[in-house]
XYZ file of N, CA and C in Angstrom:
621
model
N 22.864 14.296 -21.352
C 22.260 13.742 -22.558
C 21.065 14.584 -22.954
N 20.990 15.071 -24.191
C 19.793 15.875 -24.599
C 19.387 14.811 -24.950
N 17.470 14.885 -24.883
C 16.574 14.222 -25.357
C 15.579 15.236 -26.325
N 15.015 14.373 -27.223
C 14.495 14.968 -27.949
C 13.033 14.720 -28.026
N 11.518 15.123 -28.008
C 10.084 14.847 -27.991
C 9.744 15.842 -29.275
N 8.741 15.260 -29.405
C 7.597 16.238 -30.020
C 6.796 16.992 -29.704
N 6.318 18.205 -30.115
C 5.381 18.772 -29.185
C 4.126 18.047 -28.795
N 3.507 17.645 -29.995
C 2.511 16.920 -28.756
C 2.890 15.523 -27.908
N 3.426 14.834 -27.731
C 4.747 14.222 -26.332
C 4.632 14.998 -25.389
N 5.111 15.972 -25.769
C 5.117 16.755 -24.522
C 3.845 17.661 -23.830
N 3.095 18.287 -24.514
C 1.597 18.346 -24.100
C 1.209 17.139 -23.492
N 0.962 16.182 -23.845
C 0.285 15.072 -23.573
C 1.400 14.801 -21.917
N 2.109 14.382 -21.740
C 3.074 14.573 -20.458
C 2.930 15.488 -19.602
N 3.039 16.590 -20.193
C 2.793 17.820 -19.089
C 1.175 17.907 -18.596
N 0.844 17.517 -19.463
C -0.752 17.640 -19.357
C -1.345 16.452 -18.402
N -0.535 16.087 -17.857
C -1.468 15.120 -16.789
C -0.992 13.653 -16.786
N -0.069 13.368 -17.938
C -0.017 11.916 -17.997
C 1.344 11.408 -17.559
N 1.832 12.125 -16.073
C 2.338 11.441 -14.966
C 1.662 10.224 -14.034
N 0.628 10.859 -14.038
C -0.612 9.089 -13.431
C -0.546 8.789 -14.414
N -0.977 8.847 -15.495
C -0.746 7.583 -16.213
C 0.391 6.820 -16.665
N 1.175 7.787 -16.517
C 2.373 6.610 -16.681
C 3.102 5.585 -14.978
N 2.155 6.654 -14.151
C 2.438 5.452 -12.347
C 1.284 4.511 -12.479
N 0.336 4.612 -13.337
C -0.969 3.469 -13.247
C -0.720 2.961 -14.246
N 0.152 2.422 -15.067
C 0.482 1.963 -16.234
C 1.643 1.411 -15.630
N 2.817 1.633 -14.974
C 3.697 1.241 -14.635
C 3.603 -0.084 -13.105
N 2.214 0.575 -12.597
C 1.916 -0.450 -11.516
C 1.107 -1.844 -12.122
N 0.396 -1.017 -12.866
C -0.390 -2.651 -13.329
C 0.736 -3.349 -13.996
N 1.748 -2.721 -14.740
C 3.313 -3.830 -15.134
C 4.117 -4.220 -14.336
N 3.798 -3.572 -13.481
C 5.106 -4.070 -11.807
C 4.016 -5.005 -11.578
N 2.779 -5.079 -11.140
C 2.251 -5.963 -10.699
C 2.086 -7.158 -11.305
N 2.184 -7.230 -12.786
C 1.782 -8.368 -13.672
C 3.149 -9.020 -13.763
N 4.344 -8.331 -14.257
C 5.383 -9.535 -14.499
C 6.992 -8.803 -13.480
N 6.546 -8.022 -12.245
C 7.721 -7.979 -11.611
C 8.347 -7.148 -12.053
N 9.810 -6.507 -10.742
C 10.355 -5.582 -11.524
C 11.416 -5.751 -12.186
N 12.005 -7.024 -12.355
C 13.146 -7.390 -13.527
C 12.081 -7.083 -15.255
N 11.152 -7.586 -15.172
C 10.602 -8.180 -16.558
C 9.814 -6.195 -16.977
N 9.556 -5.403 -16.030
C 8.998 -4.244 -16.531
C 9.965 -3.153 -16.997
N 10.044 -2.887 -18.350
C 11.246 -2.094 -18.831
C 10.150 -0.669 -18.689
N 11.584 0.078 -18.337
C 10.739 2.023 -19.434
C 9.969 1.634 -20.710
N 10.895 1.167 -21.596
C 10.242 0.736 -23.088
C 8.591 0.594 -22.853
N 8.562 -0.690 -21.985
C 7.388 -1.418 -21.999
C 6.474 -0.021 -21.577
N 6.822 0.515 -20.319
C 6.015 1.500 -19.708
C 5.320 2.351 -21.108
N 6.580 2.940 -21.226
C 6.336 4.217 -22.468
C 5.324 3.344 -23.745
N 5.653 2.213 -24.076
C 4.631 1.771 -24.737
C 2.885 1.437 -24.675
N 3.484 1.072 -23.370
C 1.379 0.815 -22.837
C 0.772 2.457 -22.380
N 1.870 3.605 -22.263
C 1.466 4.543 -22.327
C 0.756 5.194 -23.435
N 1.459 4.830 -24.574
C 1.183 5.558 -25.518
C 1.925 6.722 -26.445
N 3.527 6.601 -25.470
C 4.298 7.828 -25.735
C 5.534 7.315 -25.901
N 6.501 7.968 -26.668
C 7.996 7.055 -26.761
C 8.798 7.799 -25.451
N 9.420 6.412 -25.477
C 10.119 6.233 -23.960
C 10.961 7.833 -23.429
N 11.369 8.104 -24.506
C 12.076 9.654 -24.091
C 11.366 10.930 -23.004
N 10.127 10.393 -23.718
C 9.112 11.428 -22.823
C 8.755 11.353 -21.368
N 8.972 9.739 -21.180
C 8.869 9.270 -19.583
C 9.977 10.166 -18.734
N 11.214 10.682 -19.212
C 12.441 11.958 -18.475
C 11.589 12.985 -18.036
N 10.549 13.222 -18.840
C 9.981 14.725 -18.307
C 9.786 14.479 -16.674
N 9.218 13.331 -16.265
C 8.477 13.500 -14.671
C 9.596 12.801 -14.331
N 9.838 11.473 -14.985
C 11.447 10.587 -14.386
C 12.230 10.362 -14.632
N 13.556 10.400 -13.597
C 14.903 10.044 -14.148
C 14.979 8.701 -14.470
N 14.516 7.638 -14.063
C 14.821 6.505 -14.149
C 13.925 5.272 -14.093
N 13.999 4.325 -14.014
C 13.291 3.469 -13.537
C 12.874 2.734 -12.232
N 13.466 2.939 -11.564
C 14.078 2.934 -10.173
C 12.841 4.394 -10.087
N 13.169 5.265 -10.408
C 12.439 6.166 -9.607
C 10.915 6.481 -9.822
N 10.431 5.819 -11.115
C 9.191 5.552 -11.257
C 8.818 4.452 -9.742
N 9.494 3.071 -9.830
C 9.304 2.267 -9.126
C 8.859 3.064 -7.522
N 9.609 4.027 -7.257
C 9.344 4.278 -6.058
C 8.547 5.132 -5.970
N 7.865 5.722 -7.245
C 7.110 6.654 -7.047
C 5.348 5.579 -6.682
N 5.448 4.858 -7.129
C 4.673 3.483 -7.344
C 4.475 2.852 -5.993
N 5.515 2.322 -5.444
C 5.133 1.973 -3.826
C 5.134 3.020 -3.290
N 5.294 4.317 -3.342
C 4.904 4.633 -2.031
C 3.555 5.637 -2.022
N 3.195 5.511 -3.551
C 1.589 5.419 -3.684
C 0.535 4.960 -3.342
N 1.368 3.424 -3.217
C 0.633 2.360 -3.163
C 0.397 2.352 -1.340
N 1.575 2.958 -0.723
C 1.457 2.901 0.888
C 0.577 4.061 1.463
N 0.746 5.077 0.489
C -0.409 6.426 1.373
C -1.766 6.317 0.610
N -2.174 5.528 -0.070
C -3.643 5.129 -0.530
C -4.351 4.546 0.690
N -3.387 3.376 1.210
C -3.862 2.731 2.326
C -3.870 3.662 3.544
N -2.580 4.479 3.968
C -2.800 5.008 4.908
C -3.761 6.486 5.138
N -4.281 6.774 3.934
C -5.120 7.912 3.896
C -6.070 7.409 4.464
N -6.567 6.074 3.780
C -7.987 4.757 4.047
C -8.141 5.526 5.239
N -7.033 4.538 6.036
C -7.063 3.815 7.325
C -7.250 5.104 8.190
N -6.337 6.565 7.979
C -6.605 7.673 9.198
C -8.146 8.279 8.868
N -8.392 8.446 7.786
C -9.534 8.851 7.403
C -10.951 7.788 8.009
N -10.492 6.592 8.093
C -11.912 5.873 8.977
C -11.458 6.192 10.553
N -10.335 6.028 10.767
C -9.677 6.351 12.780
C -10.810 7.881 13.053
N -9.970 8.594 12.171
C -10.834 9.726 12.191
C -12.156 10.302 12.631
N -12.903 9.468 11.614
C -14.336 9.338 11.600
C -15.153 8.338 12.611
N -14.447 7.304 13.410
C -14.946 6.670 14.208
C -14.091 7.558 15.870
N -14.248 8.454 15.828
C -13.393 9.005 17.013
C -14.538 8.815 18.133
N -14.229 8.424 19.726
C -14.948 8.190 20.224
C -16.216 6.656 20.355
N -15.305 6.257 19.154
C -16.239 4.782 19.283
C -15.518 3.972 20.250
N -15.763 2.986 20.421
C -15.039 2.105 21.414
C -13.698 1.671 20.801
N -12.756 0.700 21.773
C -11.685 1.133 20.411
C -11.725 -0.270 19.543
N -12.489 -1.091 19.930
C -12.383 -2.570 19.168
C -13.624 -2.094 17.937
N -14.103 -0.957 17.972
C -14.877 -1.041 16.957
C -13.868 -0.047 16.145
N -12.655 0.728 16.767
C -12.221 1.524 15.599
C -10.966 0.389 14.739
N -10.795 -0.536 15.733
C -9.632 -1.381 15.004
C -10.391 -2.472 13.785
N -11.822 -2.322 13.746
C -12.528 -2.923 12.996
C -12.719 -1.937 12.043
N -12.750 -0.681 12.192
C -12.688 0.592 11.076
C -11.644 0.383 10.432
N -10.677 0.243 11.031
C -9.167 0.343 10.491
C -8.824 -0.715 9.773
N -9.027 -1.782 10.165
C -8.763 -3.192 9.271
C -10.139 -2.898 7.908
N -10.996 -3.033 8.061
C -11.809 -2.156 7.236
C -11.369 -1.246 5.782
N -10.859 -0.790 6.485
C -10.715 0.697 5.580
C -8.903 0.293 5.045
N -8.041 -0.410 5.620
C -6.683 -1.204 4.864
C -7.233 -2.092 3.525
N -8.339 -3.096 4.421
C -8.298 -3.928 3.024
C -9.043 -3.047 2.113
N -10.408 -2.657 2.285
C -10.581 -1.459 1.355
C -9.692 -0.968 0.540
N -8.706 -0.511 0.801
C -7.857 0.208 0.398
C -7.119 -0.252 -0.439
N -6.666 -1.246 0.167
C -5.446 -2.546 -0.745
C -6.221 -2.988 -1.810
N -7.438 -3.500 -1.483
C -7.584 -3.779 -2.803
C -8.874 -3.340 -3.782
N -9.028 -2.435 -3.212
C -9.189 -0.905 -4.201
C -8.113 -0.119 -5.417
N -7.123 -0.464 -4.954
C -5.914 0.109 -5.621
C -4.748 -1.142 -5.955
N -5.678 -2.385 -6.434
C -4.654 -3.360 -5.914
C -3.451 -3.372 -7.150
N -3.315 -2.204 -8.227
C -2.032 -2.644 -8.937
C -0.937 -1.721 -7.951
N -1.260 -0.589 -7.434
C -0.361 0.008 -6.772
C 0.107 -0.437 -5.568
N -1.108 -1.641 -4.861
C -0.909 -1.868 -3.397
C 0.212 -3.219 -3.751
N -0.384 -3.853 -4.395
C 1.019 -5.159 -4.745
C 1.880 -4.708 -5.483
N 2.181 -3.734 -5.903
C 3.486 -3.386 -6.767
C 4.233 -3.241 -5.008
N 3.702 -2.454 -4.257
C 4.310 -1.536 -2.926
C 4.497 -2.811 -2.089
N 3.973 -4.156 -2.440
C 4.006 -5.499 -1.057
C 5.376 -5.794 -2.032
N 5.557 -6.034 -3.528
C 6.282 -6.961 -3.791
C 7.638 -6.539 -4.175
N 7.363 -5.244 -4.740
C 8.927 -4.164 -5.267
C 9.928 -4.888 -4.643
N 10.058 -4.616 -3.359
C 11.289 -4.910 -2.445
C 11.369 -6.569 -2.161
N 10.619 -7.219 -2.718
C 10.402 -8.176 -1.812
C 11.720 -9.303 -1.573
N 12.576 -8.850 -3.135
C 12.835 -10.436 -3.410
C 14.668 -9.553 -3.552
N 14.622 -8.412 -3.124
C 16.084 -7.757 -3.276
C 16.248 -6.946 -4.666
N 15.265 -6.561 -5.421
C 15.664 -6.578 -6.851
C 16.081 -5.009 -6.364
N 15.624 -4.219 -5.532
C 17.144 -2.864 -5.953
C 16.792 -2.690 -4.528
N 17.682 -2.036 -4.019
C 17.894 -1.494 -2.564
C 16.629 -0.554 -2.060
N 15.946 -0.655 -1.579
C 15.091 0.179 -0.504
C 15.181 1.635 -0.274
N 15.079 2.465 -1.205
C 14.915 4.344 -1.170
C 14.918 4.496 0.280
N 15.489 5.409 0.540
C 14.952 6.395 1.969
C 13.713 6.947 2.157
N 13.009 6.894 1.030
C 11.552 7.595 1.567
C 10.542 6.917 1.154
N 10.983 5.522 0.982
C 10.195 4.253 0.611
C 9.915 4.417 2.558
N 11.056 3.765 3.067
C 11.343 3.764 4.365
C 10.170 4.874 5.031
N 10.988 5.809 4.732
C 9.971 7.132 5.605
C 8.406 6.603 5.569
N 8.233 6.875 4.395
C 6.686 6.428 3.775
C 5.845 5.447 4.636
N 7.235 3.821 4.499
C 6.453 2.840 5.221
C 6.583 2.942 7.077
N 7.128 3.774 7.475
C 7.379 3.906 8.666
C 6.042 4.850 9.061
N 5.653 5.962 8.271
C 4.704 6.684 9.122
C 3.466 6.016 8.810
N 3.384 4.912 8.116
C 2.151 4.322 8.004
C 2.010 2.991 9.575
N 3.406 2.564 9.215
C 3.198 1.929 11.015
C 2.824 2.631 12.083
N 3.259 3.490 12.132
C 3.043 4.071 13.244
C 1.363 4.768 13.512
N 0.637 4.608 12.790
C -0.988 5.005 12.654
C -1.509 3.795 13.378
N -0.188 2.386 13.047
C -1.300 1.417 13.758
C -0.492 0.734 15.272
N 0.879 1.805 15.211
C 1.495 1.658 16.502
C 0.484 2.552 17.719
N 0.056 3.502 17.241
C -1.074 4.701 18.003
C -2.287 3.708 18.415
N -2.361 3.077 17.545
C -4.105 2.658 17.980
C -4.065 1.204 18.744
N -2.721 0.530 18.524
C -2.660 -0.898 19.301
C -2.244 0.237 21.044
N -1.244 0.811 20.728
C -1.454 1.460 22.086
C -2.808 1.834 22.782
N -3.535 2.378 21.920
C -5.036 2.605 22.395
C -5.732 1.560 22.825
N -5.588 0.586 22.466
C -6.452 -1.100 22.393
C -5.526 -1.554 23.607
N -4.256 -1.283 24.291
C -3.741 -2.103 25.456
C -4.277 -0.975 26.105
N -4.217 0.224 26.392
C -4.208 0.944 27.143
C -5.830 1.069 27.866
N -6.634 0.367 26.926
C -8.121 0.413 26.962
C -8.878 -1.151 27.494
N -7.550 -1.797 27.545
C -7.245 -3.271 28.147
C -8.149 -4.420 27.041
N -8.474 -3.576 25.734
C -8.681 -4.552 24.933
C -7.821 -5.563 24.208
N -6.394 -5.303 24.386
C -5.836 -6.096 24.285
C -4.707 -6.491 25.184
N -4.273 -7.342 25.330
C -3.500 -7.609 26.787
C -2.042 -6.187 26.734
N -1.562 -5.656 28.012
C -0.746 -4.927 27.850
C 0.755 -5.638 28.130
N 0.602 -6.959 28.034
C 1.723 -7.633 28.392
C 1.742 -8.080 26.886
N 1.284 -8.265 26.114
C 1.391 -8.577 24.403
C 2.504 -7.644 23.699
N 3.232 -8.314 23.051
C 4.127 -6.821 22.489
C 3.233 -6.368 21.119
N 3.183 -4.809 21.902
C 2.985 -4.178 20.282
C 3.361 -4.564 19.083
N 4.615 -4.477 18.869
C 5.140 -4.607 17.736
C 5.187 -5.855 17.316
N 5.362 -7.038 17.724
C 4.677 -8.098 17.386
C 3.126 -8.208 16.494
N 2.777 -7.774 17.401
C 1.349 -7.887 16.953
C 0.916 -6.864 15.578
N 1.396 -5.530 15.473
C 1.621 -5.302 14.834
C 2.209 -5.664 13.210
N 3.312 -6.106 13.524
C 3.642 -7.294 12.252
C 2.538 -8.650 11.964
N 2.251 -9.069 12.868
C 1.597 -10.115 12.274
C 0.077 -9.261 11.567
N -0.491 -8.266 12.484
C -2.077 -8.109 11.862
C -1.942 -7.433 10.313
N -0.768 -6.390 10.226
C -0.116 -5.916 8.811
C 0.214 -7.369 8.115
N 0.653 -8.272 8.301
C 0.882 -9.161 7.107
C 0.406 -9.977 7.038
N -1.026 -10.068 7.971
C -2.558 -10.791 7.592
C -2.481 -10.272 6.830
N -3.268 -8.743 6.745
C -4.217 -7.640 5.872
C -3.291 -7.802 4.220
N -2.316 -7.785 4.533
C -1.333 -7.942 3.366
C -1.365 -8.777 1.994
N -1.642 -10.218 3.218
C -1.518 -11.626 2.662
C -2.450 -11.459 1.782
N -3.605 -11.173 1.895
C -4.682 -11.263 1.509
C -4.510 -10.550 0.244
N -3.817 -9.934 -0.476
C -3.505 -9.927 -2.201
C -3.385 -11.357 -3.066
N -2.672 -12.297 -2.396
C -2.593 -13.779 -2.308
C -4.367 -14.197 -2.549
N -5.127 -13.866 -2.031
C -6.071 -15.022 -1.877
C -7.533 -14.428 -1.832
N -7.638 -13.060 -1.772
C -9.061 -11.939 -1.872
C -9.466 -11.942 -3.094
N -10.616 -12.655 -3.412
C -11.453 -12.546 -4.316
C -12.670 -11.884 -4.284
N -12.907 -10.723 -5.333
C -14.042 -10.235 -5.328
C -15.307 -11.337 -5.288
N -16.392 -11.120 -4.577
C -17.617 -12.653 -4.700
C -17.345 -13.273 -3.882
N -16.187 -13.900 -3.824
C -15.644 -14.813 -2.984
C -15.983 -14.894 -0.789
N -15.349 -13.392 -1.420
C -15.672 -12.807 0.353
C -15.503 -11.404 0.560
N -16.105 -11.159 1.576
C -16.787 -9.956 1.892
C -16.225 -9.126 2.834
N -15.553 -7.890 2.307
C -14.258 -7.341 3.162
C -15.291 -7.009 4.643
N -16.379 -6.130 4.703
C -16.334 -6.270 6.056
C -16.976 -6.771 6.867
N -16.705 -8.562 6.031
C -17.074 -9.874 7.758
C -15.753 -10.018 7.469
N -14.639 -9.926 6.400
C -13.667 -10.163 7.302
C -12.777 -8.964 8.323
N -13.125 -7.966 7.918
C -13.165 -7.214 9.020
C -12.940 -7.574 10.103
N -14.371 -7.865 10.369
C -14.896 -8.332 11.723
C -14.447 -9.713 12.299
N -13.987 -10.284 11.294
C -13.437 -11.446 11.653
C -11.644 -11.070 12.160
N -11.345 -10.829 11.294
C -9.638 -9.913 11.489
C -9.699 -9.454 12.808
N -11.180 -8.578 13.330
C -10.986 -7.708 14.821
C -11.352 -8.931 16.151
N -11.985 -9.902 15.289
C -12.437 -10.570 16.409
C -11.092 -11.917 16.483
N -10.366 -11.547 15.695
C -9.153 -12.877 15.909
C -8.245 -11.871 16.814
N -8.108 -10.802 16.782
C -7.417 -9.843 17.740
C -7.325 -9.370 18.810
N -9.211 -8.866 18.662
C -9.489 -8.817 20.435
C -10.987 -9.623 20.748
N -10.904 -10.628 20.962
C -11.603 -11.534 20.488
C -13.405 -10.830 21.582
N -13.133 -10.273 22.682
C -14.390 -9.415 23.063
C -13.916 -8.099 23.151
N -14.821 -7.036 23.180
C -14.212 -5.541 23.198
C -14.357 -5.262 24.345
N -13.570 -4.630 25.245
C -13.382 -4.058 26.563
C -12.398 -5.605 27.470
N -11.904 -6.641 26.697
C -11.677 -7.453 27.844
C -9.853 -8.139 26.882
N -9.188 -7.840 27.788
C -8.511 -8.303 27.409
C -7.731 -10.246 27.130
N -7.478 -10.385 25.721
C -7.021 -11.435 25.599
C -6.253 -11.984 26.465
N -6.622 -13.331 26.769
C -6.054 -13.885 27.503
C -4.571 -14.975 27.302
N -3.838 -15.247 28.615
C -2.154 -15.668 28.116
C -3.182 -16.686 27.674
C-alpha cells in the first residue's frame, strides 16, 4: 500500500515526533484502554494525519509494544542505576534503594508505567516476544538482589525467591491503583515496603 504525507508530515515525524507519538499514545492507552485507543485517535492528539504514524509504525499493536516496554526499562534503568550507586551499602538498605527508585520510577512515568501494568492485562492481543524479553530482564535485577538479601541472611534462605519476588513486584505495582501525590510519601513507603520484607537488616525473617 503506498501512503501518501506532506512534506511538512514528514519533517515534523522524522524530526523527533516518534516520542511524541509513544507519549501521546501512552497517556491514551492509559486513559481509555487498548480496545477504545485507535491510530486515528493517536495521529489526532498528535497533531498529524494518521498516515504519517507508518513512518516509525507498522501498526498498532506495534506502537502498543513500543509503549510497554518503555514503560518497563524506565523502571529498570531507576532501579540498576540506585543498586549501582548504593554498592557496598548493607543489603536491606539497597532493597530500600531499589523499592525507592521502582516507585520513583512508576510513577514518574506513570502514563507509560500503567499502559506496560495494563496492555496485557485483560488478553486484548497476545504478548510480543520482546515484551517478554524486556519483562524478564527486569526480573531478574530483582532475582540478583533477593539472592543477595538470603545469601546475607536478611531474608530467610528457606523463603522462595520467586515467590517473594512476585508478591514485592505486585505491591510496588499495585500502587498505580492507590499513590497519590500529597497523599504519601514514596520514600516512607519505601521504608515501609523494606521493612514489611526484611523487617530488621542483617537478621533473618522468621517462619
Amino acid at each position: 500500500m503506498s501512503i501518501q504525507t506532506t512534506k511538512a508530515e514528514r519533517g515534523a515525524v522524522e524530526g523527533g515526533a516518534r516520542r511524541l507519538i509513544l507519549d501521546t499514545a501512552a497517556r491514551l492507552l492509559r486513559q481509555g484502554g487498548y480496545h477504545q485507543t485507535t491510530l486515528r485517535e493517536i495521529a489526532e492528539a498528535v497533531g498529524i494525519r494518521k498516515a504519517s504514524l507508518y513512518y516509525h509504525f507498522a501498526s498498532k499493536e506495534e506502537i502498543v509494544e513500543a509503549v510497554v516496554n518503555d514503560g518497563v526499562r524506565f523502571v529498570q534503568e531507576a532501579v540498576v542505576a540506585a543498586l549501582q550507586g548504593s554498592e557496598g551499602a548493607e543489603p536491606r538498605a539497597r532493597l530500600e534503594c531499589a523499592i525507592h527508585a521502582h516507585l520513583t520510577a512508576l510513577h514518574g512515568h506513570g502514563d507509560y508505567t500503567s499502559a506496560s501494568i495494563k496492555a496485557f492485562a485483560f488478553g486484548a492481543m497476545s504478548v510480543p516476544d520482546s515484551v517478554r524479553r524486556v519483562r524478564r530482564a527486569y526480573e531478574d535485577v530483582w532475582r540478583l538482589l533477593i539472592a543477595e538479601l538470603q545469601a546475607a541472611d536478611v531474608i530467610a534462605a528457606e523463603r522462595s525467591p520467586e515467590a517473594l519476588r512476585l508478591f514485592l513486584l505486585g505491591a510496588l505495582n499495585g500502587s498505580t491503583d492507590w499513590y497519590r501525590p500529597g497523599r504519601f510519601d514514596i520514600p516512607e513507603l519505601a521504608r515501609e515496603f523494606a521493612a514489611l520484607i526484611a523487617p530488621r537488616a542483617g537478621l533473618a525473617t522468621p517462619d
